[in-house]
GROMACS .gro file of C-alpha atoms in nm:
model
  220
    1UNK     CA    1  18.514  -8.949  21.420
    2UNK     CA    2  18.634  -8.782  21.034
    3UNK     CA    3  18.529  -8.464  20.878
    4UNK     CA    4  18.499  -8.683  20.583
    5UNK     CA    5  18.274  -8.919  20.817
    6UNK     CA    6  18.087  -8.584  20.830
    7UNK     CA    7  18.055  -8.506  20.494
    8UNK     CA    8  17.965  -8.899  20.422
    9UNK     CA    9  17.645  -8.864  20.624
   10UNK     CA   10  17.555  -8.575  20.453
   11UNK     CA   11  17.548  -8.668  20.087
   12UNK     CA   12  17.438  -8.998  20.204
   13UNK     CA   13  17.099  -8.760  20.345
   14UNK     CA   14  17.057  -8.581  20.048
   15UNK     CA   15  17.040  -8.892  19.854
   16UNK     CA   16  16.671  -8.916  20.085
   17UNK     CA   17  16.556  -8.532  19.989
   18UNK     CA   18  16.414  -8.534  19.642
   19UNK     CA   19  16.499  -8.182  19.476
   20UNK     CA   20  16.290  -8.262  19.162
   21UNK     CA   21  15.894  -8.187  19.172
   22UNK     CA   22  15.749  -8.518  19.075
   23UNK     CA   23  15.502  -8.399  18.731
   24UNK     CA   24  15.206  -8.537  18.898
   25UNK     CA   25  15.248  -8.308  19.169
   26UNK     CA   26  15.404  -7.992  18.939
   27UNK     CA   27  15.080  -7.734  18.861
   28UNK     CA   28  14.830  -7.742  18.580
   29UNK     CA   29  15.037  -7.452  18.389
   30UNK     CA   30  15.397  -7.639  18.416
   31UNK     CA   31  15.259  -7.974  18.283
   32UNK     CA   32  15.089  -7.818  17.961
   33UNK     CA   33  15.407  -7.636  17.895
   34UNK     CA   34  15.637  -7.971  17.996
   35UNK     CA   35  15.416  -8.137  17.771
   36UNK     CA   36  15.399  -7.889  17.474
   37UNK     CA   37  15.752  -7.813  17.499
   38UNK     CA   38  15.877  -8.184  17.442
   39UNK     CA   39  15.602  -8.231  17.210
   40UNK     CA   40  15.698  -7.922  16.970
   41UNK     CA   41  16.091  -8.037  16.999
   42UNK     CA   42  15.984  -8.396  16.880
   43UNK     CA   43  15.842  -8.367  16.653
   44UNK     CA   44  16.117  -8.111  16.509
   45UNK     CA   45  16.297  -8.327  16.484
   46UNK     CA   46  16.092  -8.612  16.367
   47UNK     CA   47  16.045  -8.398  16.051
   48UNK     CA   48  16.450  -8.232  16.067
   49UNK     CA   49  16.495  -8.634  15.967
   50UNK     CA   50  16.225  -8.699  15.703
   51UNK     CA   51  16.092  -8.336  15.552
   52UNK     CA   52  16.467  -8.122  15.627
   53UNK     CA   53  16.334  -7.847  15.475
   54UNK     CA   54  16.230  -7.470  15.689
   55UNK     CA   55  15.865  -7.617  15.778
   56UNK     CA   56  16.052  -7.872  16.081
   57UNK     CA   57  16.085  -7.565  16.264
   58UNK     CA   58  15.781  -7.444  16.335
   59UNK     CA   59  15.759  -7.682  16.628
   60UNK     CA   60  16.053  -7.593  16.746
   61UNK     CA   61  15.969  -7.243  16.688
   62UNK     CA   62  15.614  -7.288  16.953
   63UNK     CA   63  15.777  -7.455  17.183
   64UNK     CA   64  16.071  -7.155  17.220
   65UNK     CA   65  15.728  -6.953  17.227
   66UNK     CA   66  15.588  -7.156  17.440
   67UNK     CA   67  15.879  -7.132  17.701
   68UNK     CA   68  15.826  -6.736  17.705
   69UNK     CA   69  15.468  -6.820  17.817
   70UNK     CA   70  15.572  -7.021  18.070
   71UNK     CA   71  15.830  -6.748  18.208
   72UNK     CA   72  15.563  -6.463  18.261
   73UNK     CA   73  15.272  -6.678  18.410
   74UNK     CA   74  15.569  -6.874  18.584
   75UNK     CA   75  15.666  -6.503  18.728
   76UNK     CA   76  15.361  -6.424  18.841
   77UNK     CA   77  15.267  -6.395  19.217
   78UNK     CA   78  15.054  -6.656  19.276
   79UNK     CA   79  15.201  -6.913  19.111
   80UNK     CA   80  15.543  -6.853  19.287
   81UNK     CA   81  15.339  -6.780  19.658
   82UNK     CA   82  15.159  -7.145  19.515
   83UNK     CA   83  15.498  -7.302  19.446
   84UNK     CA   84  15.679  -7.157  19.763
   85UNK     CA   85  15.468  -7.284  19.939
   86UNK     CA   86  15.402  -7.665  19.813
   87UNK     CA   87  15.725  -7.722  19.702
   88UNK     CA   88  16.054  -7.469  19.804
   89UNK     CA   89  15.939  -7.419  20.173
   90UNK     CA   90  15.909  -7.779  20.236
   91UNK     CA   91  16.232  -7.871  20.099
   92UNK     CA   92  16.411  -7.627  20.236
   93UNK     CA   93  16.255  -7.792  20.535
   94UNK     CA   94  16.333  -8.097  20.476
   95UNK     CA   95  16.705  -8.000  20.352
   96UNK     CA   96  16.777  -7.793  20.644
   97UNK     CA   97  16.631  -8.050  20.944
   98UNK     CA   98  16.839  -8.334  20.792
   99UNK     CA   99  17.195  -8.106  20.810
  100UNK     CA  100  17.081  -7.993  21.129
  101UNK     CA  101  17.035  -8.429  21.197
  102UNK     CA  102  17.387  -8.485  21.083
  103UNK     CA  103  17.568  -8.208  21.262
  104UNK     CA  104  17.371  -8.288  21.635
  105UNK     CA  105  17.493  -8.680  21.573
  106UNK     CA  106  17.860  -8.560  21.528
  107UNK     CA  107  17.811  -8.378  21.826
  108UNK     CA  108  17.829  -8.029  21.682
  109UNK     CA  109  17.630  -7.800  21.883
  110UNK     CA  110  17.455  -7.578  21.612
  111UNK     CA  111  17.449  -7.298  21.847
  112UNK     CA  112  17.806  -7.196  21.825
  113UNK     CA  113  17.839  -6.982  21.541
  114UNK     CA  114  18.262  -7.117  21.587
  115UNK     CA  115  18.208  -7.475  21.566
  116UNK     CA  116  17.934  -7.389  21.206
  117UNK     CA  117  18.260  -7.172  21.113
  118UNK     CA  118  18.515  -7.452  21.141
  119UNK     CA  119  18.328  -7.654  20.929
  120UNK     CA  120  18.268  -7.426  20.689
  121UNK     CA  121  18.653  -7.374  20.685
  122UNK     CA  122  18.749  -7.730  20.659
  123UNK     CA  123  18.489  -7.790  20.373
  124UNK     CA  124  18.623  -7.523  20.181
  125UNK     CA  125  18.963  -7.747  20.305
  126UNK     CA  126  18.900  -8.060  20.160
  127UNK     CA  127  18.657  -7.884  19.824
  128UNK     CA  128  19.036  -7.763  19.771
  129UNK     CA  129  19.245  -8.141  19.781
  130UNK     CA  130  18.983  -8.349  19.576
  131UNK     CA  131  19.034  -8.096  19.296
  132UNK     CA  132  19.132  -8.321  19.071
  133UNK     CA  133  19.265  -8.094  18.792
  134UNK     CA  134  19.502  -7.820  19.092
  135UNK     CA  135  19.764  -7.995  19.005
  136UNK     CA  136  19.770  -7.965  18.621
  137UNK     CA  137  19.678  -7.498  18.672
  138UNK     CA  138  20.106  -7.453  18.680
  139UNK     CA  139  20.262  -7.696  18.396
  140UNK     CA  140  19.962  -7.557  18.260
  141UNK     CA  141  20.031  -7.142  18.277
  142UNK     CA  142  20.428  -7.277  18.223
  143UNK     CA  143  20.279  -7.451  17.872
  144UNK     CA  144  20.088  -7.186  17.745
  145UNK     CA  145  20.442  -6.909  17.839
  146UNK     CA  146  20.599  -7.140  17.545
  147UNK     CA  147  20.367  -7.189  17.306
  148UNK     CA  148  20.263  -6.807  17.276
  149UNK     CA  149  20.610  -6.754  17.219
  150UNK     CA  150  20.587  -6.968  16.956
  151UNK     CA  151  20.282  -6.902  16.746
  152UNK     CA  152  20.375  -6.535  16.753
  153UNK     CA  153  20.718  -6.619  16.610
  154UNK     CA  154  20.537  -6.862  16.271
  155UNK     CA  155  20.265  -6.652  16.237
  156UNK     CA  156  20.531  -6.364  16.141
  157UNK     CA  157  20.728  -6.594  15.951
  158UNK     CA  158  20.414  -6.735  15.761
  159UNK     CA  159  20.312  -6.342  15.694
  160UNK     CA  160  20.646  -6.243  15.563
  161UNK     CA  161  20.570  -6.516  15.279
  162UNK     CA  162  20.205  -6.516  15.241
  163UNK     CA  163  19.981  -6.253  15.030
  164UNK     CA  164  19.745  -6.011  15.211
  165UNK     CA  165  19.467  -6.284  15.075
  166UNK     CA  166  19.634  -6.550  15.251
  167UNK     CA  167  19.683  -6.390  15.559
  168UNK     CA  168  19.318  -6.293  15.581
  169UNK     CA  169  19.208  -6.638  15.531
  170UNK     CA  170  19.474  -6.817  15.768
  171UNK     CA  171  19.400  -6.501  16.090
  172UNK     CA  172  19.022  -6.613  16.016
  173UNK     CA  173  19.030  -7.006  16.051
  174UNK     CA  174  19.202  -6.927  16.363
  175UNK     CA  175  18.969  -6.718  16.501
  176UNK     CA  176  18.743  -6.962  16.433
  177UNK     CA  177  18.973  -7.267  16.542
  178UNK     CA  178  19.029  -7.025  16.835
  179UNK     CA  179  18.646  -7.011  16.935
  180UNK     CA  180  18.520  -7.327  16.882
  181UNK     CA  181  18.807  -7.525  17.076
  182UNK     CA  182  18.698  -7.253  17.370
  183UNK     CA  183  18.337  -7.344  17.318
  184UNK     CA  184  18.437  -7.677  17.378
  185UNK     CA  185  18.602  -7.664  17.658
  186UNK     CA  186  18.294  -7.374  17.832
  187UNK     CA  187  18.100  -7.690  17.685
  188UNK     CA  188  18.289  -7.973  17.793
  189UNK     CA  189  18.402  -7.867  18.123
  190UNK     CA  190  18.150  -7.825  18.353
  191UNK     CA  191  18.083  -8.238  18.241
  192UNK     CA  192  18.478  -8.353  18.263
  193UNK     CA  193  18.474  -8.162  18.630
  194UNK     CA  194  18.136  -8.328  18.746
  195UNK     CA  195  18.311  -8.713  18.594
  196UNK     CA  196  18.650  -8.651  18.815
  197UNK     CA  197  18.592  -8.420  19.097
  198UNK     CA  198  18.225  -8.538  19.194
  199UNK     CA  199  18.216  -8.396  19.566
  200UNK     CA  200  18.238  -8.021  19.423
  201UNK     CA  201  17.931  -7.931  19.390
  202UNK     CA  202  17.892  -8.127  19.738
  203UNK     CA  203  18.090  -7.946  19.918
  204UNK     CA  204  17.930  -7.587  19.800
  205UNK     CA  205  17.624  -7.697  19.895
  206UNK     CA  206  17.754  -7.853  20.302
  207UNK     CA  207  17.898  -7.511  20.333
  208UNK     CA  208  17.606  -7.325  20.142
  209UNK     CA  209  17.338  -7.509  20.388
  210UNK     CA  210  17.638  -7.473  20.746
  211UNK     CA  211  17.576  -7.117  20.683
  212UNK     CA  212  17.141  -7.145  20.620
  213UNK     CA  213  17.178  -7.282  20.953
  214UNK     CA  214  17.413  -6.977  21.083
  215UNK     CA  215  17.118  -6.712  20.965
  216UNK     CA  216  16.794  -6.873  21.062
  217UNK     CA  217  16.902  -7.125  21.316
  218UNK     CA  218  17.162  -7.068  21.544
  219UNK     CA  219  17.020  -6.789  21.705
  220UNK     CA  220  16.709  -6.999  21.862
   0.00000   0.00000   0.00000
């Protein structure tokens, strides 16, 4: 019996618990919002393909307005209470009960805080170990230390021969290129992480659930 066995059991348990709310069980205002929002986006997409003028953005604008209205309505006390009682609490209970059952299956006493702390520590360690990108961090830092002086040297040489206008153009293009690169990195990093580092978020969820057990169940 190993920690990885327990963690796999936990992941299996999560698959049996739906974190999303079916459309048919959503409150009426949420159903209306989803229909309006998606309809506006779809219509705008169709208009942009066939018409391609400013009026094509009107349905999208209406969708954004509906999003603001939804946020206001959804934050009302009565609606929050309904979501809490009908969806959030039942989901939390199912998830906590599943986690407790997994721990009991592996003979772990949920009232033993030391055992829970050891599990949290082990989960953090396992999370680090399965990080496929950690081995590239040091080489990347070394590469960055080499590239930056080269870029500075090249920029200095260009500045000696280029005119002010050319320098300004190069500077603007460089800034735009850097912004694009960083935008791409920040956009695709979560996707790449989910593909190559599948269990990262699961470890976070497991650690979070263990902490909830310590808070609400260990003292009972």
